[in-house]
Short mmCIF file of C-alpha atoms and ligand atoms in Angstrom, two decimals:
data_model
loop_
_atom_site.label_atom_id
_atom_site.label_comp_id
_atom_site.label_asym_id
_atom_site.label_seq_id
_atom_site.Cartn_x
_atom_site.Cartn_y
_atom_site.Cartn_z
CA UNK A 966 -27.55 4.87 18.27
CA UNK A 967 -24.81 7.50 18.42
CA UNK A 968 -22.24 5.22 19.97
CA UNK A 969 -22.70 2.61 17.23
CA UNK A 970 -21.12 5.02 14.81
CA UNK A 971 -18.25 6.10 17.00
CA UNK A 972 -16.06 3.27 15.85
CA UNK A 973 -16.13 4.45 12.28
CA UNK A 974 -13.25 6.52 10.99
CA UNK A 975 -15.24 9.69 10.25
CA UNK A 976 -16.50 9.60 13.81
CA UNK A 977 -13.00 9.93 15.16
CA UNK A 978 -12.51 13.04 13.07
CA UNK A 979 -15.75 14.38 14.48
CA UNK A 980 -14.71 13.83 18.05
CA UNK A 981 -11.50 15.77 17.42
CA UNK A 982 -13.49 18.56 15.84
CA UNK A 983 -15.97 18.66 18.69
CA UNK A 984 -13.32 18.88 21.30
CA UNK A 985 -11.85 21.89 19.49
CA UNK A 986 -15.21 23.56 19.29
CA UNK A 987 -16.15 22.95 22.88
CA UNK A 988 -12.91 22.72 24.80
CA UNK A 989 -13.68 22.80 28.49
CA UNK A 990 -17.21 21.54 28.93
CA UNK A 991 -19.75 19.10 27.66
CA UNK A 992 -22.00 22.04 26.80
CA UNK A 993 -21.85 21.46 23.08
CA UNK A 994 -24.48 23.53 21.31
CA UNK A 995 -27.02 21.57 19.28
CA UNK A 996 -26.09 22.47 15.73
CA UNK A 997 -28.79 23.78 13.43
CA UNK A 998 -29.29 21.39 10.52
CA UNK A 999 -28.52 24.19 8.06
CA UNK A 1000 -26.27 27.19 8.53
CA UNK A 1001 -25.35 30.65 7.33
CA UNK A 1002 -21.96 31.66 5.93
CA UNK A 1003 -19.36 32.14 8.67
CA UNK A 1004 -19.55 35.60 10.19
CA UNK A 1005 -23.07 36.10 8.88
CA UNK A 1006 -26.29 36.48 10.78
CA UNK A 1007 -28.13 33.16 10.88
CA UNK A 1008 -31.47 34.18 12.34
CA UNK A 1009 -34.13 36.85 12.21
CA UNK A 1010 -36.29 36.42 15.28
CA UNK A 1011 -36.93 32.68 15.38
CA UNK A 1012 -36.52 32.16 11.60
CA UNK A 1013 -33.17 30.63 10.62
CA UNK A 1014 -31.48 31.97 7.49
CA UNK A 1015 -29.40 29.30 5.73
CA UNK A 1016 -27.00 30.16 2.90
CA UNK A 1017 -27.62 30.81 -0.10
CA UNK A 1018 -29.97 33.23 1.72
CA UNK A 1019 -28.24 35.86 3.81
CA UNK A 1020 -28.30 39.33 5.33
CA UNK A 1021 -25.55 41.80 4.36
CA UNK A 1022 -22.74 41.92 1.80
CA UNK A 1023 -20.98 38.60 1.14
CA UNK A 1024 -23.59 36.64 3.07
CA UNK A 1025 -25.95 35.59 0.28
CA UNK A 1026 -25.59 34.07 -3.18
CA UNK A 1027 -25.13 36.96 -5.58
CA UNK A 1028 -25.67 35.61 -9.11
CA UNK A 1029 -27.29 38.66 -10.65
CA UNK A 1030 -30.84 37.63 -9.83
CA UNK A 1031 -31.97 39.56 -6.75
CA UNK A 1032 -33.81 37.61 -4.08
CA UNK A 1033 -31.35 35.65 -1.93
CA UNK A 1034 -30.48 38.86 -0.12
CA UNK A 1035 -32.79 39.32 2.85
CA UNK A 1036 -33.17 41.96 5.52
CA UNK A 1037 -34.34 41.80 9.08
CA UNK A 1038 -36.18 44.66 10.73
CA UNK A 1039 -35.35 44.24 14.41
CA UNK A 1040 -37.41 47.26 15.40
CA UNK A 1041 -40.53 45.16 14.81
CA UNK A 1042 -41.79 42.66 17.32
CA UNK A 1043 -41.36 39.90 16.33
CA UNK A 1044 -38.51 40.96 13.96
CA UNK A 1045 -39.68 41.12 10.35
CA UNK A 1046 -37.79 39.19 7.67
CA UNK A 1047 -38.22 40.29 4.06
CA UNK A 1048 -36.68 39.89 0.60
CA UNK A 1049 -34.27 42.75 -0.10
CA UNK A 1050 -33.31 44.03 -3.50
CA UNK A 1051 -35.26 43.85 -6.72
CA UNK A 1052 -37.99 45.88 -5.00
CA UNK A 1053 -39.75 42.69 -3.88
CA UNK A 1054 -40.12 43.52 -0.19
CA UNK A 1055 -42.21 40.45 0.55
CA UNK A 1056 -42.33 39.42 4.17
CA UNK A 1057 -41.03 35.88 4.72
CA UNK A 1058 -42.05 33.70 7.64
CA UNK A 1059 -40.15 30.52 6.79
CA UNK A 1060 -37.33 29.23 4.60
CA UNK A 1061 -36.47 25.62 3.88
CA UNK A 1062 -33.43 24.31 2.01
CA UNK A 1063 -34.60 20.68 1.94
CA UNK A 1064 -38.06 21.47 0.59
CA UNK A 1065 -36.91 24.39 -1.59
CA UNK A 1066 -39.73 26.48 -0.19
CA UNK A 1067 -40.31 29.85 1.45
CA UNK A 1068 -43.49 31.25 2.94
CA UNK A 1069 -44.41 34.87 2.22
CA UNK A 1070 -47.35 36.95 3.41
CA UNK A 1071 -49.57 39.15 1.29
CA UNK A 1072 -53.02 40.67 1.68
CA UNK A 1073 -56.20 39.36 0.14
CA UNK A 1074 -57.83 41.67 -2.43
CA UNK A 1075 -61.22 43.03 -1.38
CA UNK A 1076 -64.32 44.69 -2.85
CA UNK A 1077 -67.22 45.86 -0.68
CA UNK A 1078 -70.71 46.99 -1.68
CA UNK A 1079 -73.65 48.70 -0.05
CA UNK A 1080 -77.21 47.36 0.30
CA UNK A 1081 -78.20 48.50 -3.19
CA UNK A 1082 -75.10 46.93 -4.73
CA UNK A 1083 -73.09 50.13 -5.15
CA UNK A 1084 -69.32 49.84 -4.79
CA UNK A 1085 -68.15 51.22 -1.44
CA UNK A 1086 -64.41 50.47 -1.17
CA UNK A 1087 -61.74 47.84 -1.66
CA UNK A 1088 -58.13 47.16 -2.52
CA UNK A 1089 -56.30 45.15 -5.11
CA UNK A 1090 -53.04 43.47 -4.19
CA UNK A 1091 -50.75 42.85 -7.13
CA UNK A 1092 -47.77 40.60 -6.38
CA UNK A 1093 -44.78 40.27 -8.68
CA UNK A 1094 -41.77 38.03 -8.09
CA UNK A 1095 -40.01 39.27 -11.24
CA UNK A 1096 -36.85 37.39 -12.22
CA UNK A 1097 -36.06 36.36 -8.64
CA UNK A 1098 -35.34 32.80 -7.39
CA UNK A 1099 -38.98 32.55 -6.31
CA UNK A 1100 -42.09 31.28 -8.11
CA UNK A 1101 -45.54 30.56 -6.68
CA UNK A 1102 -45.83 26.86 -5.78
CA UNK A 1103 -48.54 25.14 -7.86
CA UNK A 1104 -48.52 22.15 -5.49
CA UNK A 1105 -49.03 24.16 -2.31
CA UNK A 1106 -51.18 27.14 -3.33
CA UNK A 1107 -54.68 27.70 -4.66
CA UNK A 1108 -56.50 30.65 -6.08
CA UNK A 1109 -59.39 31.29 -3.68
CA UNK A 1110 -62.47 33.46 -4.13
CA UNK A 1111 -64.48 34.31 -1.00
CA UNK A 1112 -67.87 35.92 -0.58
CA UNK A 1113 -70.72 35.70 -3.04
CA UNK A 1114 -71.65 35.98 -5.75
CA UNK A 1115 -68.06 36.25 -6.91
CA UNK A 1116 -66.04 35.21 -9.89
CA UNK A 1117 -62.43 35.53 -8.71
CA UNK A 1118 -59.59 35.09 -11.19
CA UNK A 1119 -56.14 36.35 -12.05
CA UNK A 1120 -54.34 37.26 -15.25
CA UNK A 1121 -50.76 37.04 -16.52
CA UNK A 1122 -48.43 39.92 -17.44
CA UNK A 1123 -50.08 40.21 -20.86
CA UNK A 1124 -53.51 40.50 -19.22
CA UNK A 1125 -54.76 37.04 -20.22
CA UNK A 1126 -56.80 34.81 -17.88
CA UNK A 1127 -54.79 32.19 -15.92
CA UNK A 1128 -57.10 30.57 -13.35
CA UNK A 1129 -60.26 31.37 -11.41
CA UNK A 1130 -63.42 30.05 -9.79
CA UNK A 1131 -67.00 30.97 -8.98
CA UNK A 1132 -68.43 31.31 -5.47
CA UNK A 1133 -72.19 31.40 -5.01
CA UNK A 1134 -74.21 31.67 -1.80
CA UNK A 1135 -76.98 29.47 -0.48
CA UNK A 1136 -79.45 30.59 2.15
CA UNK A 1137 -77.84 29.99 5.56
CA UNK A 1138 -80.52 27.48 6.60
CA UNK A 1139 -79.49 25.29 3.65
CA UNK A 1140 -75.80 24.93 4.36
CA UNK A 1141 -74.00 21.98 2.82
CA UNK A 1142 -71.04 20.20 4.37
CA UNK A 1143 -67.43 20.91 3.35
CA UNK A 1144 -65.19 23.98 3.45
CA UNK A 1145 -64.47 26.05 0.36
CA UNK A 1146 -66.22 23.79 -2.13
CA UNK A 1147 -68.01 26.50 -4.10
CA UNK A 1148 -70.62 27.83 -1.66
CA UNK A 1149 -69.31 31.14 -0.31
CA UNK A 1150 -65.77 30.04 -1.14
CA UNK A 1151 -64.16 28.32 -4.10
CA UNK A 1152 -60.66 27.32 -5.11
CA UNK A 1153 -58.78 26.52 -8.29
CA UNK A 1154 -55.35 25.17 -9.13
CA UNK A 1155 -52.56 27.30 -10.57
CA UNK A 1156 -49.97 26.40 -13.23
CA UNK A 1157 -46.17 26.12 -12.85
CA UNK A 1158 -43.76 28.91 -13.76
CA UNK A 1159 -45.90 31.63 -12.22
CA UNK A 1160 -44.16 34.81 -10.98
CA UNK A 1161 -47.05 37.25 -11.13
CA UNK A 1162 -50.42 37.49 -9.42
CA UNK A 1163 -52.80 40.18 -10.67
CA UNK A 1164 -56.17 39.47 -9.08
CA UNK A 1165 -59.59 40.41 -10.48
CA UNK A 1166 -63.15 39.95 -9.25
CA UNK A 1167 -66.19 39.99 -11.45
CA UNK A 1168 -69.03 41.66 -9.59
CA UNK A 1169 -72.50 40.39 -10.44
CA UNK A 1170 -74.78 43.45 -10.66
CA UNK A 1171 -77.79 43.24 -8.38
CA UNK A 1172 -81.13 42.21 -9.86
CA UNK A 1173 -79.62 41.04 -13.15
CA UNK A 1174 -79.23 37.51 -14.44
CA UNK A 1175 -80.18 34.23 -12.78
CA UNK A 1176 -81.56 34.79 -9.29
CA UNK A 1177 -79.49 31.89 -7.91
CA UNK A 1178 -76.33 33.97 -8.42
CA UNK A 1179 -77.78 36.92 -6.52
CA UNK A 1180 -79.43 35.41 -3.43
CA UNK A 1181 -77.85 36.03 -0.01
CA UNK A 1182 -75.11 38.35 -1.23
CA UNK A 1183 -72.23 39.10 1.11
CA UNK A 1184 -71.23 42.73 1.70
CA UNK A 1185 -67.64 42.08 0.58
CA UNK A 1186 -65.92 39.58 -1.63
CA UNK A 1187 -62.27 38.65 -1.88
CA UNK A 1188 -59.77 36.96 -4.14
CA UNK A 1189 -56.44 35.61 -2.92
CA UNK A 1190 -53.59 33.27 -3.71
CA UNK A 1191 -53.00 31.21 -0.58
CA UNK A 1192 -51.29 28.10 0.75
CA UNK A 1193 -53.40 24.94 0.77
CA UNK A 1194 -52.52 24.55 4.44
CA UNK A 1195 -54.31 27.80 5.23
CA UNK A 1196 -57.43 26.53 3.47
CA UNK A 1197 -57.32 23.35 5.53
CA UNK A 1198 -56.34 24.80 8.90
CA UNK A 1199 -57.16 28.50 9.17
CA UNK A 1200 -60.14 28.88 6.88
CA UNK A 1201 -63.70 28.09 7.84
CA UNK A 1202 -66.87 29.03 5.97
CA UNK A 1203 -68.32 30.32 9.23
CA UNK A 1204 -65.41 32.58 10.13
CA UNK A 1205 -65.05 34.12 6.68
CA UNK A 1206 -68.69 34.30 5.52
CA UNK A 1207 -69.39 37.87 6.61
CA UNK A 1208 -65.89 39.28 6.69
CA UNK A 1209 -65.47 42.95 5.76
CA UNK A 1210 -61.91 43.82 6.81
CA UNK A 1211 -58.51 43.26 5.17
CA UNK A 1212 -56.47 40.24 6.12
CA UNK A 1213 -53.07 38.79 5.22
CA UNK A 1214 -52.50 35.20 4.08
CA UNK A 1215 -49.47 32.93 3.66
CA UNK A 1216 -48.42 31.97 0.14
CA UNK A 1217 -45.85 29.23 -0.55
CA UNK A 1218 -42.96 30.09 -2.88
CA UNK A 1219 -40.74 27.54 -4.63
CA UNK A 1220 -37.20 28.86 -4.85
CA UNK A 1221 -34.28 27.59 -6.92
CA UNK A 1222 -30.95 28.79 -8.30
CA UNK A 1223 -32.25 30.16 -11.56
CA UNK A 1224 -29.38 31.97 -13.26
CA UNK A 1225 -28.88 28.80 -15.35
CA UNK A 1226 -31.59 26.50 -16.67
CA UNK A 1227 -30.72 23.11 -15.19
CA UNK A 1228 -28.09 20.90 -13.52
CA UNK A 1229 -26.20 20.00 -16.69
CA UNK A 1230 -25.81 23.66 -17.63
CA UNK A 1231 -24.82 24.57 -14.06
CA UNK A 1232 -22.04 21.96 -13.89
CA UNK A 1233 -20.35 23.58 -16.86
CA UNK A 1234 -19.26 26.50 -14.64
CA UNK A 1235 -17.88 25.12 -11.39
CA UNK A 1236 -17.15 28.66 -10.11
CA UNK A 1237 -20.83 29.47 -10.23
CA UNK A 1238 -22.17 25.99 -9.40
CA UNK A 1239 -24.18 26.29 -6.17
CA UNK A 1240 -23.81 22.70 -4.89
CA UNK A 1241 -20.58 23.13 -2.91
CA UNK A 1242 -20.54 20.19 -0.51
CA UNK A 1243 -18.79 17.09 -1.90
CA UNK A 1244 -21.63 14.98 -0.51
CA UNK A 1245 -24.35 16.80 -2.38
CA UNK A 1246 -26.30 16.22 -5.57
CA UNK A 1247 -27.95 18.54 -8.05
CA UNK A 1248 -31.73 18.41 -8.51
CA UNK A 1249 -33.47 20.08 -11.45
CA UNK A 1250 -36.23 22.48 -10.51
CA UNK A 1251 -39.72 21.07 -11.15
CA UNK A 1252 -41.26 24.55 -11.14
CA UNK A 1253 -39.59 26.76 -13.73
CA UNK A 1254 -35.96 26.79 -14.84
CA UNK A 1255 -33.04 26.20 -12.48
CA UNK A 1256 -31.81 23.73 -9.90
CA UNK A 1257 -31.36 23.07 -6.23
CA UNK A 1258 -28.89 21.03 -4.22
CA UNK A 1259 -29.59 18.05 -1.98
CA UNK A 1260 -27.29 16.43 0.52
CA UNK A 1261 -26.50 12.89 -0.65
CA UNK A 1262 -28.49 10.02 0.83
CA UNK A 1263 -27.59 9.59 4.51
CA UNK A 1264 -26.16 13.11 4.85
CA UNK A 1265 -27.73 16.18 6.37
CA UNK A 1266 -26.79 19.83 6.42
CA UNK A 1267 -26.28 22.66 3.99
CA UNK A 1268 -25.22 21.52 0.48
CA UNK A 1269 -24.61 25.15 -0.56
CA UNK A 1270 -21.66 25.58 1.85
CA UNK A 1271 -18.09 24.43 1.20
CA UNK A 1272 -15.60 23.81 4.02
CA UNK A 1273 -16.81 27.00 5.58
CA UNK A 1274 -18.21 25.75 8.80
CA UNK A 1275 -17.79 22.03 9.05
CA UNK A 1276 -20.75 21.33 11.25
CA UNK A 1277 -23.12 22.73 8.64
CA UNK A 1278 -21.86 20.89 5.57
CA UNK A 1279 -23.67 17.85 4.29
CA UNK A 1280 -22.47 15.40 6.89
CA UNK A 1281 -23.40 12.32 8.85
CA UNK A 1282 -22.93 14.43 12.00
CA UNK A 1283 -26.59 14.45 12.84
CA UNK A 1284 -26.20 10.82 13.90
CA UNK A 1285 -23.91 11.95 16.71
CA UNK A 1286 -26.08 14.73 17.99
CA UNK A 1287 -28.90 12.65 19.40
CA UNK A 1288 -28.44 14.50 22.70
CA UNK A 1289 -25.78 16.26 24.72
CA UNK A 1290 -25.41 13.06 26.71
CA UNK A 1291 -24.37 11.20 23.55
CA UNK A 1292 -21.74 13.83 22.89
CA UNK A 1293 -20.46 13.74 26.42
CA UNK A 1294 -20.06 9.98 26.04
CA UNK A 1295 -18.23 10.53 22.78
CA UNK A 1296 -15.84 13.06 24.28
C1 LIG B 608 -41.85 32.06 15.65
O1 LIG B 608 -42.46 33.13 16.30
C2 LIG B 608 -43.80 33.36 15.89
C3 LIG B 608 -44.29 34.66 16.54
O2 LIG B 608 -43.58 34.96 17.68
C4 LIG B 608 -44.66 32.16 16.29
O3 LIG B 608 -45.99 32.37 15.89
C5 LIG B 608 -44.10 30.96 15.58
O4 LIG B 608 -44.81 29.81 15.96
C6 LIG B 608 -42.62 30.76 15.89
N1 LIG B 608 -42.14 29.71 15.02
C7 LIG B 608 -41.31 28.78 15.46
C8 LIG B 608 -40.85 27.80 14.44
O5 LIG B 608 -40.91 28.74 16.60
C1 LIG B 609 -33.93 15.93 -2.07
O1 LIG B 609 -34.13 15.94 -0.68
C2 LIG B 609 -35.48 16.08 -0.32
C3 LIG B 609 -35.53 16.27 1.17
O2 LIG B 609 -34.74 15.37 1.84
C4 LIG B 609 -36.23 14.86 -0.79
O3 LIG B 609 -37.59 15.00 -0.47
C5 LIG B 609 -36.10 14.74 -2.29
O4 LIG B 609 -36.72 13.54 -2.73
C6 LIG B 609 -34.65 14.74 -2.70
N1 LIG B 609 -34.61 14.80 -4.15
C7 LIG B 609 -33.84 14.01 -4.84
C8 LIG B 609 -33.95 14.13 -6.34
O5 LIG B 609 -33.08 13.23 -4.34
C1 LIG B 610 -74.72 52.70 -2.77
O1 LIG B 610 -73.61 53.09 -3.57
C2 LIG B 610 -74.03 53.77 -4.76
C3 LIG B 610 -72.79 53.96 -5.63
O2 LIG B 610 -71.61 54.09 -4.86
C4 LIG B 610 -74.67 55.07 -4.39
O3 LIG B 610 -75.06 55.77 -5.55
C5 LIG B 610 -75.90 54.76 -3.54
O4 LIG B 610 -76.46 55.96 -3.08
C6 LIG B 610 -75.52 53.90 -2.34
N1 LIG B 610 -76.72 53.48 -1.68
C7 LIG B 610 -76.85 53.45 -0.35
C8 LIG B 610 -78.12 52.96 0.19
O5 LIG B 610 -75.95 53.82 0.39
C1 LIG B 611 -73.83 36.27 7.56
O1 LIG B 611 -74.73 37.36 7.57
C2 LIG B 611 -76.06 37.01 7.19
C3 LIG B 611 -76.87 38.29 7.09
O2 LIG B 611 -76.64 39.11 8.20
C4 LIG B 611 -76.62 36.03 8.22
O3 LIG B 611 -77.91 35.64 7.85
C5 LIG B 611 -75.72 34.79 8.25
O4 LIG B 611 -76.14 33.92 9.27
C6 LIG B 611 -74.27 35.18 8.52
N1 LIG B 611 -73.47 33.99 8.34
C7 LIG B 611 -72.61 33.55 9.27
C8 LIG B 611 -71.90 32.27 8.98
O5 LIG B 611 -72.35 34.18 10.27
C1 LIG B 612 -53.12 44.38 4.90
O1 LIG B 612 -53.93 43.84 5.90
C2 LIG B 612 -53.68 44.34 7.19
C3 LIG B 612 -54.56 43.56 8.15
O2 LIG B 612 -54.14 42.22 8.18
C4 LIG B 612 -53.97 45.81 7.22
O3 LIG B 612 -53.64 46.34 8.50
C5 LIG B 612 -53.12 46.51 6.16
O4 LIG B 612 -53.48 47.88 6.10
C6 LIG B 612 -53.33 45.89 4.81
N1 LIG B 612 -52.41 46.48 3.86
C7 LIG B 612 -52.79 46.86 2.66
C8 LIG B 612 -51.73 47.45 1.78
O5 LIG B 612 -53.93 46.77 2.28
C1 LIG B 613 -30.45 23.53 -19.71
O1 LIG B 613 -30.08 24.87 -19.47
C2 LIG B 613 -29.38 25.46 -20.54
C3 LIG B 613 -28.82 26.81 -20.13
O2 LIG B 613 -29.53 27.43 -19.09
C4 LIG B 613 -30.31 25.56 -21.74
O3 LIG B 613 -29.64 26.13 -22.84
C5 LIG B 613 -30.79 24.17 -22.10
O4 LIG B 613 -31.75 24.25 -23.14
C6 LIG B 613 -31.41 23.49 -20.89
N1 LIG B 613 -31.73 22.12 -21.25
C7 LIG B 613 -32.97 21.65 -21.22
C8 LIG B 613 -33.17 20.26 -21.72
O5 LIG B 613 -33.90 22.31 -20.78
C1 LIG B 614 -31.54 18.04 -15.43
O1 LIG B 614 -32.09 18.43 -16.67
C2 LIG B 614 -31.17 18.31 -17.73
C3 LIG B 614 -31.82 18.90 -18.94
O2 LIG B 614 -33.12 18.40 -19.12
C4 LIG B 614 -30.82 16.82 -17.94
O3 LIG B 614 -29.90 16.71 -18.98
C5 LIG B 614 -30.20 16.31 -16.65
O4 LIG B 614 -29.97 14.93 -16.74
C6 LIG B 614 -31.10 16.59 -15.45
N1 LIG B 614 -30.34 16.31 -14.26
C7 LIG B 614 -30.84 15.75 -13.18
C8 LIG B 614 -29.94 15.55 -12.05
O5 LIG B 614 -32.01 15.41 -13.12
C1 LIG B 615 -18.74 31.32 -14.35
O1 LIG B 615 -19.31 31.90 -13.18
C2 LIG B 615 -18.56 33.01 -12.71
C3 LIG B 615 -19.19 33.40 -11.37
O2 LIG B 615 -20.55 33.58 -11.48
C4 LIG B 615 -18.61 34.12 -13.74
O3 LIG B 615 -17.88 35.23 -13.26
C5 LIG B 615 -18.02 33.61 -15.05
O4 LIG B 615 -18.17 34.57 -16.06
C6 LIG B 615 -18.71 32.32 -15.49
N1 LIG B 615 -18.01 31.75 -16.62
C7 LIG B 615 -18.60 31.42 -17.77
C8 LIG B 615 -17.75 30.80 -18.81
O5 LIG B 615 -19.80 31.60 -17.94
C1 LIG B 616 -18.92 11.82 0.55
O1 LIG B 616 -17.68 12.50 0.27
C2 LIG B 616 -16.53 11.71 0.56
C3 LIG B 616 -15.33 12.62 0.35
O2 LIG B 616 -15.30 13.10 -0.97
C4 LIG B 616 -16.52 10.49 -0.36
O3 LIG B 616 -15.40 9.68 -0.03
C5 LIG B 616 -17.80 9.70 -0.15
O4 LIG B 616 -17.86 8.62 -1.05
C6 LIG B 616 -19.02 10.60 -0.36
N1 LIG B 616 -20.24 9.85 -0.08
C7 LIG B 616 -21.25 9.82 -0.96
C8 LIG B 616 -22.44 9.01 -0.52
O5 LIG B 616 -21.24 10.41 -2.00
#
């Protein structure tokens, strides 16, 4: 497939470029599809850090909204990537330019009770994303309440209810099929534009109200905001039914350039406009204000970089990098 394209004009330019990059040997490195600014760190452990994200001065997009600046703690094993600035501190485990997503980790909130229903201990994990580029993804996250009986919910900054669900137990000999469908675990959808998660759990006092809500109580119950993938892959009613310890879960964040409201507003200031590659297009954010950049159809790379590091720009180069053999043929 690679050779088919070699007769096109841009391909000639590429071959010249490649021979400059890799003078003496055919050992051309496989380029990452997205890159950092030149001179900037492009990985933390095995997580790649594409611009507009970056570590250190001049390496990230600095538009007044903290959040594109990251830090990497190499003393941890594996190295720990987190959002720097703005006091966010959230640990990140993935970043994607094409999907406009990042994955962060936070702990579930827990409440535990003794045999007579007295509160023993717990924790409440409040997560704020402030005015950063990040918002919780409504498509890829759910509010989940675990343990029973439990009414798990969360409120907005003004303290008003946003979303929640009710988890009730059934005697273990009467299990019903399905994971997290309301028995011992429930889930609910969340709205767009959400930058705050303040979890609450309503504890049903023992021996009060309808008996169906009190049978087969679990010692602890939890409420969490978590990626749908975790619910499908990592969660099982069996594994979480009698849990009593803390645990961390992945939550999917939608990021965008949010210092202006949309593409039309952004294009009015070309100095600030984030879509730098000539072969890129602007896409309005579908979760909250702002925009992101896409490489044009048929191009791949980093639309946020401009003539900085040619191999990372939106380009057709990926067609030529099928394998090192293809490149050797080209050279
Ligand atoms: C990165 O490393 C972590 C821990 O070492 C591992 O669980 C994960 O699968 C790795 N991810 C990729 C994309 O290689
Ligand atoms: C932007 O690119 C992504 C990933 O390639 C694609 O899923 C999405 O449809 C594109 N959006 C637009 C508006 O072209
Ligand atoms: C359960 O907790 C309550 C309140 O914390 C306490 O008063 C009670 O003595 C405890 N009961 C048992 C059996 O530990
Ligand atoms: C949870 O604990 C209860 C009480 O000890 C037990 O009856 C039940 O089988 C346990 N459930 C699972 C899934 O382990
Ligand atoms: C979060 O959960 C981990 C276990 O996954 C635990 O070691 C840690 O202490 C918890 N942190 C907080 C603040 O509760
Ligand atoms: C686009 O963004 C600008 C500035 O951020 C804002 O004034 C305008 O109302 C937005 N347009 C729409 C239709 O949302
Ligand atoms: C983005 O939104 C603005 C305001 O609603 C609209 O005028 C513009 O056409 C949209 N641009 C794209 C690329 O969707
Ligand atoms: C355009 O963006 C630049 C860089 O962010 C900023 O310094 C400048 O004030 C902006 N101009 C206008 C007219 O908003
Ligand atoms: C990509 O950019 C080049 C140079 O500006 C231009 O000639 C070409 O038409 C662009 N391709 C697309 C699909 O926009």
